XYZ file of C-alpha atoms in Angstrom:
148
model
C -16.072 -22.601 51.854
C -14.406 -25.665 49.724
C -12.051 -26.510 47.833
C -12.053 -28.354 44.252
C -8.885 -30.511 45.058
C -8.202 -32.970 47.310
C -5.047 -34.778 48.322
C -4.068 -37.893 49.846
C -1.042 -38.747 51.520
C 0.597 -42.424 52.256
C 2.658 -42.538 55.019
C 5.518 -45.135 55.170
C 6.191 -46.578 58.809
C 9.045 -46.871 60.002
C 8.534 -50.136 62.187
C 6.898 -52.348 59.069
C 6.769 -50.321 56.205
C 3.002 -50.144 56.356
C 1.153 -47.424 54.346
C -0.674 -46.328 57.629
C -0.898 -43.020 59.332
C -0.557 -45.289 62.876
C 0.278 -49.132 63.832
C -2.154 -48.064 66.664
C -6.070 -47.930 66.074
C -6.533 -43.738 65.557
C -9.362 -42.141 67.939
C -9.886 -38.734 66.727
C -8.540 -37.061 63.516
C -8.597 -32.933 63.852
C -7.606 -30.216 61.363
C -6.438 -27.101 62.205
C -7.145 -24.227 59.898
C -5.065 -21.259 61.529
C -1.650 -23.589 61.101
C -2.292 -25.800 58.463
C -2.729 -28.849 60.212
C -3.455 -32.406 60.692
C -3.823 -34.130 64.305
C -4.344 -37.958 64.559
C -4.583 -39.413 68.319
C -3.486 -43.320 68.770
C -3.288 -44.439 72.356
C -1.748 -41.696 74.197
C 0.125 -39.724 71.255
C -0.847 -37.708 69.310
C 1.001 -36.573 65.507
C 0.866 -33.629 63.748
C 0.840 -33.115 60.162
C 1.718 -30.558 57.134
C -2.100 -30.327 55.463
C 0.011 -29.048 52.476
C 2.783 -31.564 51.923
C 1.390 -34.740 53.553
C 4.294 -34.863 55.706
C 4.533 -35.798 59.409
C 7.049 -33.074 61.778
C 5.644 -33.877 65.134
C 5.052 -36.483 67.498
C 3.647 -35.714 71.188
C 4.037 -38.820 72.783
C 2.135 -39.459 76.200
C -0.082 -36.463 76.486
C -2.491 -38.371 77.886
C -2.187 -40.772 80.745
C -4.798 -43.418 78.910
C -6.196 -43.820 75.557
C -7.155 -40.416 73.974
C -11.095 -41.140 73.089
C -11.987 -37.147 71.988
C -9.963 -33.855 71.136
C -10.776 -30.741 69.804
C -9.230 -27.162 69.470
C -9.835 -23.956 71.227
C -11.025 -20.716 69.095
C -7.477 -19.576 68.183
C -5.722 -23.794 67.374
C -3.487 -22.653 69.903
C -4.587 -24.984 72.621
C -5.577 -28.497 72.358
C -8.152 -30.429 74.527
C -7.805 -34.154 75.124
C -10.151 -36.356 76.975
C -9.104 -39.850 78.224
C -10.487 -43.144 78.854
C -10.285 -42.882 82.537
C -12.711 -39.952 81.930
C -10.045 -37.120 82.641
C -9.884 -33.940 80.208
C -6.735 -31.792 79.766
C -5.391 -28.841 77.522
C -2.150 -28.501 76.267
C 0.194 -25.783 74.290
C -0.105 -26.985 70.376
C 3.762 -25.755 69.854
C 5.224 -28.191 72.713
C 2.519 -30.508 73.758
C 2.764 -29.277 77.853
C -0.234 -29.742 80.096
C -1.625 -26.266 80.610
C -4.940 -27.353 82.724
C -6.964 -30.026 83.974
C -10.403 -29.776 84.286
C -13.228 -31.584 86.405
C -12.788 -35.619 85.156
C -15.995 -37.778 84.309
C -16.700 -41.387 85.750
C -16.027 -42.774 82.074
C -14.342 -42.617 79.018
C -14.838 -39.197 77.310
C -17.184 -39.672 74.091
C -17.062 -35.926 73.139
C -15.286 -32.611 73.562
C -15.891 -29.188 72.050
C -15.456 -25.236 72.419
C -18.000 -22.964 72.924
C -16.679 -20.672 69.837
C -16.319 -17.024 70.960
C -16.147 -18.145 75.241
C -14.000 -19.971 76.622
C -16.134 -22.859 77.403
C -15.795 -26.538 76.668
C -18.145 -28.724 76.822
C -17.260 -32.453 77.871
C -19.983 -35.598 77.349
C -19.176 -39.111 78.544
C -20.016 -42.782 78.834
C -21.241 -41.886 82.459
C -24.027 -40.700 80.433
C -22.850 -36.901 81.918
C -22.595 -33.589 79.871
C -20.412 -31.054 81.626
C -19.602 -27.244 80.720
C -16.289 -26.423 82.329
C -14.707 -22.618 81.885
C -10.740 -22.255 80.859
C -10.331 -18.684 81.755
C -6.724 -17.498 81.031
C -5.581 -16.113 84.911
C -8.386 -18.521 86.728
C -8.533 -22.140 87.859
C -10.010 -24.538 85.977
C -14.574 -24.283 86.973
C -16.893 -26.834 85.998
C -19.914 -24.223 85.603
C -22.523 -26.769 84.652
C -23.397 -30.791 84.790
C -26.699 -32.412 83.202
């Protein structure tokens, strides 16, 4: 379903003054439905946004040890997966940015991430020219369950 408005939002930096959501190139841009939410990922931070006011309240700084080159959500926007360039894929708690898990890492940079919606299955493609379905089960270790 859509909407018939749409609103844009400048933000002012604080370093320059520039009308940019980033002085950083951005990677991946997400939004999150259940909270009403923006994500933008620039090197290895990532900021959250009010999808109603335009306003930035959040900045996770370092949640990933290289470049963050995918993201995406889990089923419930609780949980946020981030892959790297050094190939490595993690999830973290939306509300404080922690590492909850660390799955199986690729060879390369991480071109893709997504959520199986109703499992609890990600799927992870990379540069290594690898596809990967790994399982986040709640009271398990992370299992990579398949690889093509």
């Amino acid at each position: 379903a859509g909407g018939l408005k749409i609103k844009l939002f400048d933000y002012i930096d604080d370093w320059n003054g520039a009308d940019v959501t980033d002085t950083q190139d951005i990677t991946d841009s997400l939004y999150n439905p259940h909270r009403g939410e923006f994500y933008t990922a620039s090197r290895t931070s990532l900021k959250v946004w009010n999808a109603s006011t335009g306003s930035l309240f959040k900045v996770l700084r370092g949640v990933a040890g290289r470049e963050i080159t995918a993201m995406c959500l889990s089923d419930t926007g609780r949980k946020i997966y981030i892959g790297d360039s050094l190939g490595r894929i993690t999830s973290h708690n939306m509300n404080s940015g922690m590492p909850l898990c660390e799955f199986e890492a690729h060879f390369a940079d991480i071109s893709c991430l997504a959520v199986w919606p109703g499992t609890e299955k990600i799927f992870s493609a990379s540069w290594d020219g690898v596809v990967r379905i790994h399982s986040d089960e709640k009271h398990r270790p992370p299992q990579l369950k398949a690889e093509f």
